[in-house]
Short mmCIF file of C-alpha atoms in Angstrom, two decimals:
data_model
loop_
_atom_site.label_atom_id
_atom_site.label_comp_id
_atom_site.label_asym_id
_atom_site.label_seq_id
_atom_site.Cartn_x
_atom_site.Cartn_y
_atom_site.Cartn_z
CA MET A 3 -51.10 -28.75 10.64
CA ASN A 4 -52.65 -31.05 13.23
CA LEU A 5 -54.24 -30.00 16.49
CA LYS A 6 -55.36 -32.24 19.38
CA PHE A 7 -57.19 -31.34 22.57
CA GLU A 8 -56.98 -33.59 25.62
CA ASN A 9 -58.17 -33.18 29.19
CA LYS A 10 -55.48 -33.83 31.81
CA GLY A 11 -57.25 -33.56 35.14
CA GLU A 12 -58.70 -30.06 35.32
CA THR A 13 -56.47 -28.76 32.56
CA MET A 14 -57.21 -28.83 28.87
CA VAL A 15 -54.04 -29.49 26.87
CA CYS A 16 -53.72 -28.61 23.20
CA ARG A 17 -50.86 -30.02 21.16
CA ILE A 18 -50.18 -28.39 17.82
CA ASP A 19 -48.15 -30.09 15.09
CA GLY A 20 -47.05 -28.08 12.07
CA ASP A 21 -46.73 -24.41 11.23
CA VAL A 22 -48.86 -21.73 12.88
CA ASP A 23 -48.95 -19.23 10.04
CA ILE A 24 -51.10 -17.18 7.75
CA ASN A 25 -52.49 -20.33 6.12
CA THR A 26 -53.27 -22.32 9.27
CA SER A 27 -54.11 -19.54 11.76
CA PRO A 28 -57.76 -19.07 10.66
CA SER A 29 -58.59 -22.77 11.23
CA ILE A 30 -56.57 -22.90 14.48
CA LYS A 31 -58.60 -19.95 15.77
CA LYS A 32 -61.89 -21.67 14.84
CA LEU A 33 -60.85 -24.94 16.56
CA PHE A 34 -59.92 -23.05 19.73
CA ASP A 35 -63.19 -21.09 19.68
CA LYS A 36 -65.03 -24.42 19.54
CA ALA A 37 -62.87 -26.06 22.21
CA LEU A 38 -63.25 -23.09 24.56
CA ALA A 39 -67.02 -22.76 24.06
CA LYS A 40 -67.51 -24.41 27.48
CA LYS A 41 -65.10 -21.88 29.00
CA ALA A 42 -62.27 -24.16 30.11
CA ALA A 43 -60.63 -22.61 33.18
CA LYS A 44 -57.09 -23.87 32.50
CA MET A 45 -55.41 -24.45 29.18
CA VAL A 46 -51.90 -25.42 28.16
CA VAL A 47 -50.84 -25.04 24.53
CA ASN A 48 -47.91 -27.36 23.83
CA LEU A 49 -45.89 -26.05 20.86
CA GLN A 50 -43.38 -28.92 20.72
CA GLY A 51 -44.46 -29.91 17.21
CA VAL A 52 -44.34 -26.36 15.88
CA ASN A 53 -41.39 -25.29 13.76
CA TYR A 54 -42.62 -21.95 12.54
CA VAL A 55 -44.93 -19.26 13.87
CA ASP A 56 -45.55 -16.05 11.92
CA SER A 57 -47.16 -12.78 13.02
CA SER A 58 -50.66 -14.00 12.28
CA GLY A 59 -49.93 -17.08 14.42
CA LEU A 60 -48.72 -14.91 17.29
CA ALA A 61 -51.77 -12.67 16.92
CA THR A 62 -54.04 -15.73 16.96
CA LEU A 63 -52.47 -16.88 20.25
CA VAL A 64 -52.96 -13.36 21.64
CA GLU A 65 -56.64 -13.47 20.64
CA ILE A 66 -57.09 -16.87 22.32
CA LEU A 67 -55.45 -15.48 25.48
CA LYS A 68 -57.71 -12.39 25.36
CA ASN A 69 -60.83 -14.55 24.99
CA MET A 70 -59.84 -16.75 27.93
CA ARG A 71 -58.98 -13.80 30.17
CA GLN A 72 -62.38 -12.25 29.46
CA TYR A 73 -64.13 -15.12 31.25
CA GLY A 74 -61.39 -15.60 33.86
CA GLY A 75 -59.63 -18.56 32.20
CA LYS A 76 -55.87 -19.09 32.32
CA LEU A 77 -53.62 -19.99 29.38
CA LYS A 78 -50.02 -21.17 29.43
CA LEU A 79 -47.65 -22.11 26.63
CA SER A 80 -45.05 -24.86 26.78
CA ASN A 81 -42.27 -26.56 24.80
CA LEU A 82 -41.24 -23.57 22.68
CA SER A 83 -38.19 -24.17 20.49
CA PRO A 84 -35.37 -21.62 20.98
CA LYS A 85 -36.28 -20.06 17.61
CA ILE A 86 -39.93 -19.59 18.58
CA LYS A 87 -38.98 -18.40 22.07
CA SER A 88 -36.79 -15.69 20.53
CA LEU A 89 -39.73 -14.61 18.37
CA PHE A 90 -41.79 -14.14 21.55
CA ASP A 91 -38.89 -12.13 23.04
CA ILE A 92 -38.54 -9.85 19.98
CA THR A 93 -42.25 -9.11 19.90
CA LYS A 94 -42.33 -8.69 23.72
CA LEU A 95 -45.02 -11.38 23.93
CA ASP A 96 -42.84 -13.24 26.44
CA LYS A 97 -44.15 -10.66 28.93
CA LEU A 98 -47.76 -11.32 27.99
CA PHE A 99 -47.78 -15.12 28.01
CA GLU A 100 -46.82 -17.45 30.81
CA ILE A 101 -44.30 -19.79 29.22
CA ALA A 102 -43.23 -23.12 30.77
CA SER A 103 -40.42 -25.32 29.58
CA ASP A 104 -42.63 -28.40 29.30
CA GLU A 105 -46.24 -29.51 29.52
CA GLU A 106 -45.96 -31.08 33.00
CA GLU A 107 -44.41 -27.93 34.44
CA ALA A 108 -47.15 -25.83 32.86
CA ILE A 109 -49.91 -28.02 34.31
CA ALA A 110 -48.25 -28.12 37.74
CA SER A 111 -47.90 -24.33 37.81
CA PHE A 112 -51.67 -23.76 37.85
CA ILE A 113 -52.63 -23.19 41.46
CA MET B 10 -17.86 -25.33 3.46
CA MET B 11 -21.53 -24.46 3.90
CA GLU B 12 -23.28 -23.81 0.63
CA LYS B 13 -24.53 -20.27 0.11
CA ASP B 14 -28.30 -19.88 0.37
CA VAL B 15 -28.87 -17.59 -2.60
CA VAL B 16 -32.37 -16.07 -2.56
CA ILE B 17 -31.97 -13.56 -5.39
CA LYS B 18 -29.94 -14.11 -8.52
CA ALA B 19 -29.63 -11.87 -11.56
CA GLU B 20 -27.88 -13.40 -14.57
CA ASN B 21 -26.64 -11.07 -17.27
CA VAL B 22 -29.75 -8.88 -17.08
CA THR B 23 -30.07 -6.38 -19.91
CA LYS B 24 -32.77 -3.77 -20.43
CA ARG B 25 -33.24 -0.99 -22.95
CA PHE B 26 -35.77 1.81 -22.94
CA GLY B 27 -35.88 2.85 -26.59
CA GLU B 28 -32.28 3.39 -27.65
CA ARG B 29 -30.98 3.84 -24.12
CA VAL B 30 -29.36 0.84 -22.49
CA ILE B 31 -30.42 1.01 -18.84
CA LEU B 32 -29.06 -2.33 -17.60
CA ASN B 33 -26.09 -3.70 -19.47
CA GLY B 34 -25.55 -7.32 -18.47
CA ILE B 35 -25.87 -7.19 -14.69
CA SER B 36 -25.17 -10.31 -12.67
CA LEU B 37 -25.41 -10.47 -8.89
CA GLU B 38 -26.42 -12.77 -6.03
CA VAL B 39 -28.04 -11.95 -2.70
CA CYS B 40 -27.82 -14.49 0.12
CA ARG B 41 -30.46 -15.22 2.76
CA GLY B 42 -30.32 -12.85 5.73
CA GLU B 43 -27.93 -10.32 4.26
CA THR B 44 -28.54 -6.63 3.66
CA PHE B 45 -27.51 -5.91 0.09
CA VAL B 46 -27.28 -2.30 -1.03
CA ILE B 47 -27.44 -1.18 -4.64
CA MET B 48 -25.92 2.28 -4.93
CA GLY B 49 -25.24 4.61 -7.78
CA GLY B 50 -26.08 8.05 -9.11
CA SER B 51 -29.47 9.18 -10.34
CA GLY B 52 -30.33 7.48 -13.61
CA CYS B 53 -27.71 4.73 -13.28
CA GLY B 54 -30.39 2.05 -13.47
CA LYS B 55 -30.63 1.04 -9.82
CA SER B 56 -34.42 1.47 -9.49
CA THR B 57 -34.87 -0.29 -12.82
CA LEU B 58 -32.75 -3.16 -11.52
CA LEU B 59 -34.92 -3.29 -8.39
CA ARG B 60 -38.05 -3.51 -10.53
CA HIS B 61 -36.50 -6.46 -12.36
CA LEU B 62 -35.61 -8.21 -9.08
CA ILE B 63 -39.23 -8.04 -7.88
CA GLY B 64 -40.61 -9.19 -11.22
CA ALA B 65 -42.28 -5.86 -12.04
CA LEU B 66 -40.27 -5.54 -15.27
CA PRO B 67 -39.08 -8.36 -17.54
CA PRO B 68 -35.48 -8.17 -18.80
CA ASP B 69 -34.84 -7.93 -22.56
CA SER B 70 -32.30 -10.69 -22.02
CA GLY B 71 -30.86 -12.49 -19.03
CA LYS B 72 -32.64 -14.10 -16.10
CA VAL B 73 -33.83 -13.22 -12.61
CA TYR B 74 -34.33 -15.91 -9.96
CA LEU B 75 -36.28 -15.03 -6.83
CA LEU B 76 -36.40 -17.61 -4.03
CA GLY B 77 -35.11 -20.19 -6.50
CA LYS B 78 -37.76 -19.50 -9.15
CA ASP B 79 -36.97 -18.24 -12.65
CA LEU B 80 -39.41 -15.31 -12.76
CA ALA B 81 -39.86 -15.54 -16.54
CA SER B 82 -41.13 -19.12 -16.24
CA LEU B 83 -43.87 -18.43 -13.67
CA ASN B 84 -47.57 -18.21 -14.47
CA GLU B 85 -49.75 -15.61 -12.73
CA ASP B 86 -50.64 -17.81 -9.72
CA GLU B 87 -47.04 -18.88 -9.16
CA MET B 88 -45.93 -15.25 -9.44
CA ASP B 89 -48.57 -14.25 -6.85
CA ARG B 90 -47.22 -16.90 -4.46
CA VAL B 91 -43.67 -15.57 -4.83
CA LYS B 92 -44.85 -11.97 -4.43
CA LYS B 93 -46.54 -12.82 -1.12
CA LYS B 94 -43.08 -13.66 0.21
CA ILE B 95 -41.61 -10.28 -0.61
CA GLY B 96 -42.27 -6.81 0.78
CA MET B 97 -41.69 -3.53 -0.99
CA CYS B 98 -41.07 -0.19 0.68
CA PHE B 99 -41.54 2.57 -1.88
CA GLN B 100 -39.70 5.88 -2.07
CA SER B 101 -42.97 7.78 -1.66
CA ALA B 102 -44.36 5.42 1.06
CA ALA B 103 -47.31 4.94 -1.36
CA LEU B 104 -49.95 5.10 1.35
CA PHE B 105 -53.63 5.35 0.49
CA ASP B 106 -54.57 8.84 1.64
CA SER B 107 -58.25 7.96 2.07
CA MET B 108 -57.43 5.16 4.53
CA THR B 109 -56.30 5.40 8.14
CA VAL B 110 -52.85 4.22 9.18
CA GLY B 111 -54.40 1.01 10.55
CA GLU B 112 -56.32 0.37 7.33
CA ASN B 113 -53.18 0.95 5.26
CA VAL B 114 -51.15 -1.53 7.30
CA SER B 115 -53.93 -4.12 7.39
CA LEU B 116 -54.67 -3.90 3.65
CA PRO B 117 -52.51 -6.87 2.53
CA LEU B 118 -53.92 -9.02 5.35
CA ARG B 119 -57.51 -8.12 4.46
CA GLU B 120 -56.85 -8.74 0.77
CA HIS B 121 -54.81 -11.93 0.91
CA THR B 122 -55.78 -13.87 4.06
CA ARG B 123 -58.83 -15.33 5.79
CA LEU B 124 -57.78 -13.99 9.19
CA GLU B 125 -60.49 -12.67 11.51
CA THR B 126 -60.74 -8.91 11.96
CA HIS B 127 -59.59 -9.07 15.61
CA VAL B 128 -56.52 -11.11 14.65
CA ILE B 129 -55.69 -8.63 11.87
CA GLU B 130 -56.02 -5.73 14.33
CA THR B 131 -53.55 -7.48 16.66
CA VAL B 132 -51.07 -8.03 13.81
CA VAL B 133 -51.37 -4.31 12.92
CA LYS B 134 -50.57 -3.34 16.53
CA MET B 135 -47.52 -5.65 16.49
CA LYS B 136 -46.23 -4.21 13.20
CA LEU B 137 -46.77 -0.61 14.28
CA GLU B 138 -44.93 -1.38 17.54
CA LEU B 139 -41.95 -2.62 15.47
CA VAL B 140 -41.79 0.71 13.61
CA GLY B 141 -42.48 2.78 16.74
CA LEU B 142 -45.95 3.97 15.72
CA ARG B 143 -48.34 1.91 17.84
CA GLY B 144 -51.33 4.03 18.83
CA PHE B 145 -51.38 5.90 15.51
CA GLU B 146 -53.82 3.42 13.91
CA GLY B 147 -56.67 5.94 13.65
CA LEU B 148 -54.70 8.81 12.06
CA MET B 149 -54.85 9.68 8.38
CA PRO B 150 -51.60 9.75 6.32
CA SER B 151 -52.03 13.52 5.81
CA GLN B 152 -51.63 13.96 9.58
CA LEU B 153 -48.17 12.33 9.54
CA SER B 154 -44.67 13.63 8.82
CA GLY B 155 -42.64 12.24 5.90
CA GLY B 156 -40.62 9.97 8.19
CA MET B 157 -43.75 8.64 9.87
CA ARG B 158 -45.35 7.93 6.51
CA LYS B 159 -42.25 5.94 5.51
CA ARG B 160 -42.51 3.95 8.73
CA VAL B 161 -46.19 3.21 8.08
CA GLY B 162 -45.21 2.07 4.57
CA LEU B 163 -42.63 -0.18 6.17
CA ALA B 164 -45.17 -1.60 8.65
CA ARG B 165 -47.48 -2.38 5.72
CA ALA B 166 -44.63 -3.98 3.76
CA ILE B 167 -43.86 -6.37 6.65
CA ALA B 168 -47.53 -7.12 7.43
CA MET B 169 -47.33 -10.48 5.65
CA ASP B 170 -43.95 -11.47 7.19
CA PRO B 171 -41.92 -11.28 3.97
CA GLU B 172 -38.76 -13.33 3.51
CA ILE B 173 -37.22 -10.53 1.45
CA MET B 174 -37.70 -6.78 1.80
CA PHE B 175 -36.96 -4.37 -1.03
CA TYR B 176 -36.45 -0.69 -0.25
CA ASP B 177 -36.38 2.00 -2.93
CA GLU B 178 -34.53 5.10 -1.66
CA PRO B 179 -35.87 4.68 1.90
CA THR B 180 -34.12 7.78 3.25
CA ALA B 181 -34.63 10.13 0.28
CA GLY B 182 -36.06 13.48 1.30
CA LEU B 183 -35.65 12.89 5.04
CA ASP B 184 -33.55 14.91 7.47
CA PRO B 185 -30.39 13.16 8.75
CA ILE B 186 -31.92 12.16 12.08
CA VAL B 187 -35.05 10.63 10.57
CA ALA B 188 -32.87 9.00 7.89
CA GLY B 189 -30.81 7.47 10.72
CA VAL B 190 -34.01 6.20 12.36
CA ILE B 191 -35.09 4.54 9.10
CA ASP B 192 -31.63 2.97 8.67
CA LYS B 193 -31.76 1.58 12.21
CA LEU B 194 -35.21 0.21 11.54
CA ILE B 195 -34.01 -1.56 8.38
CA LEU B 196 -31.13 -3.05 10.35
CA ASP B 197 -33.36 -4.08 13.26
CA LEU B 198 -35.86 -5.79 10.99
CA SER B 199 -33.08 -7.57 9.12
CA LYS B 200 -31.32 -8.80 12.24
CA LYS B 201 -34.28 -9.46 14.54
CA LEU B 202 -36.58 -11.02 11.99
CA SER B 203 -33.81 -12.50 9.77
CA ILE B 204 -35.25 -10.76 6.73
CA THR B 205 -33.11 -10.50 3.61
CA SER B 206 -32.99 -6.85 2.57
CA VAL B 207 -32.21 -5.22 -0.76
CA VAL B 208 -31.86 -1.46 -0.49
CA VAL B 209 -31.50 0.94 -3.40
CA THR B 210 -29.96 4.21 -2.32
CA HIS B 211 -27.47 6.94 -3.14
CA ASP B 212 -27.24 8.00 0.51
CA MET B 213 -23.62 7.11 1.33
CA LYS B 214 -24.19 7.33 5.10
CA SER B 215 -26.95 4.72 4.74
CA VAL B 216 -24.77 2.51 2.57
CA PHE B 217 -22.02 2.22 5.12
CA SER B 218 -24.28 1.91 8.15
CA ILE B 219 -26.58 -0.86 6.92
CA ALA B 220 -24.88 -2.86 4.15
CA ASP B 221 -23.38 -6.33 4.47
CA ARG B 222 -22.49 -6.05 0.78
CA VAL B 223 -22.74 -3.27 -1.76
CA ALA B 224 -23.04 -3.18 -5.53
CA MET B 225 -22.17 0.06 -7.24
CA LEU B 226 -23.93 0.63 -10.54
CA TYR B 227 -22.73 2.92 -13.29
CA GLU B 228 -24.14 3.17 -16.80
CA GLY B 229 -26.11 -0.04 -16.32
CA LYS B 230 -23.16 -2.13 -15.13
CA ALA B 231 -22.10 -3.33 -11.71
CA LEU B 232 -18.76 -1.51 -11.33
CA ALA B 233 -17.92 -3.05 -7.98
CA VAL B 234 -19.52 -5.57 -5.62
CA GLY B 235 -18.21 -6.24 -2.14
CA ALA B 236 -18.30 -5.51 1.58
CA PRO B 237 -18.52 -1.79 2.47
CA ASP B 238 -14.87 -1.75 3.59
CA GLU B 239 -13.75 -3.23 0.27
CA ILE B 240 -15.78 -0.63 -1.62
CA LYS B 241 -14.29 2.16 0.53
CA LYS B 242 -10.79 0.94 -0.36
CA SER B 243 -11.61 0.52 -4.04
CA GLU B 244 -9.01 1.90 -6.46
CA ASN B 245 -11.62 2.29 -9.17
CA PRO B 246 -11.69 6.05 -9.91
CA MET B 247 -15.44 6.01 -10.55
CA VAL B 248 -16.18 4.31 -7.23
CA ARG B 249 -13.83 6.76 -5.49
CA GLN B 250 -15.55 9.73 -7.12
CA PHE B 251 -18.97 8.51 -6.09
CA ILE B 252 -17.95 7.92 -2.49
CA SER B 253 -16.27 11.32 -2.21
CA GLY B 254 -19.15 13.06 -3.99
CA SER B 255 -16.72 14.98 -6.18
CA PRO B 256 -18.15 16.74 -9.26
CA ASP B 257 -14.84 16.21 -11.06
CA GLY B 258 -13.82 12.76 -12.19
CA PRO B 259 -14.52 10.07 -14.72
CA ILE B 260 -18.26 10.01 -13.99
CA ARG B 261 -19.83 12.43 -16.40
CA PHE B 262 -22.61 14.46 -14.83
CA PHE B 263 -24.00 15.85 -18.08
CA GLN B 264 -24.93 13.54 -20.90
CA GLN B 265 -24.86 15.61 -24.08
CA LYS B 266 -25.24 13.93 -27.41
CA ASP B 267 -23.75 16.74 -29.48
CA ASP B 268 -22.27 20.19 -29.24
CA TYR B 269 -24.45 22.74 -27.43
CA LEU B 270 -24.00 25.57 -29.93
CA GLU B 271 -24.58 23.27 -32.88
CA HIS B 272 -27.67 21.96 -31.16
CA LEU B 273 -29.01 25.51 -30.66
CA MET B 274 -28.59 26.27 -34.35
CA LYS B 275 -30.34 23.08 -35.51
#
């Protein structure tokens, strides 16, 4: 699993490559905690390079969203594969997260 | 033709307990994503077969492959890795009575992962939502009905996102409505989460509502394996007797070794 943070204007973009699962979720959570220490206001998590997300991965994304909402930050997800999108639908998380089809659309949708 | 993705394979599995032959050369295959039901009367060896499929019992002869691995060839660490990919839902629910519902469901995550407590709590909420029990985290098992306990057991079994779920008599002892709820849950989890399911049961209603394929066991042998419709149409008198639930037929209900009166006088 590889994770990169990049600032695009006022938005922090995170691109994840690899699985977001029970093995990688703990370190993903730690990297996000570090990256969000300065309380970024806008964040896009690009999941283009992610083939598999398990429940712990979903829960980790929920925790990141919760943390950001606590200080008034906004989080959007982008580039979900159909398989991962259906996982969000089954677990009803599609109603919790704002999901954009690609990174540019996600960034542009922050007002 | 697409090759079958076989995730469980039993090859000529034989098991004796003392002089009794429990499994007598059973061979079967379960493919990824299917719901495979093992049915048969009490004592026919179906729970023993299940224990072999999950690696809890070694066969006397024959082989069991789980997710492509020959279980007999695995060392302890390799076996642990395979076991993390399977979930087991026990007949009794097997909850820890001294732990809350939430603690029961989170147990495998606390034992086997490095996830933070908050993340684990979120996973528990997601799993309890799937079995219709979100909000019951703080209750003790003694405060739940039998059907609810089974659902908590199911939530715990899927806590680690297993590739294969094994169910031992999931509807035993439940009223028909709750049994129907459990069956629907098994189906939902199989279809929504693409989990392969192996269900041991003698509940005929369950068999025909959830199975993609069925194996009927009798005296340690697989009498018939096929789709539920094929099993329903089977000409085999033993299969027919089991489906109809008739006390009369080739399946002997009593297993006497010698004459009753002679036995009394011994």
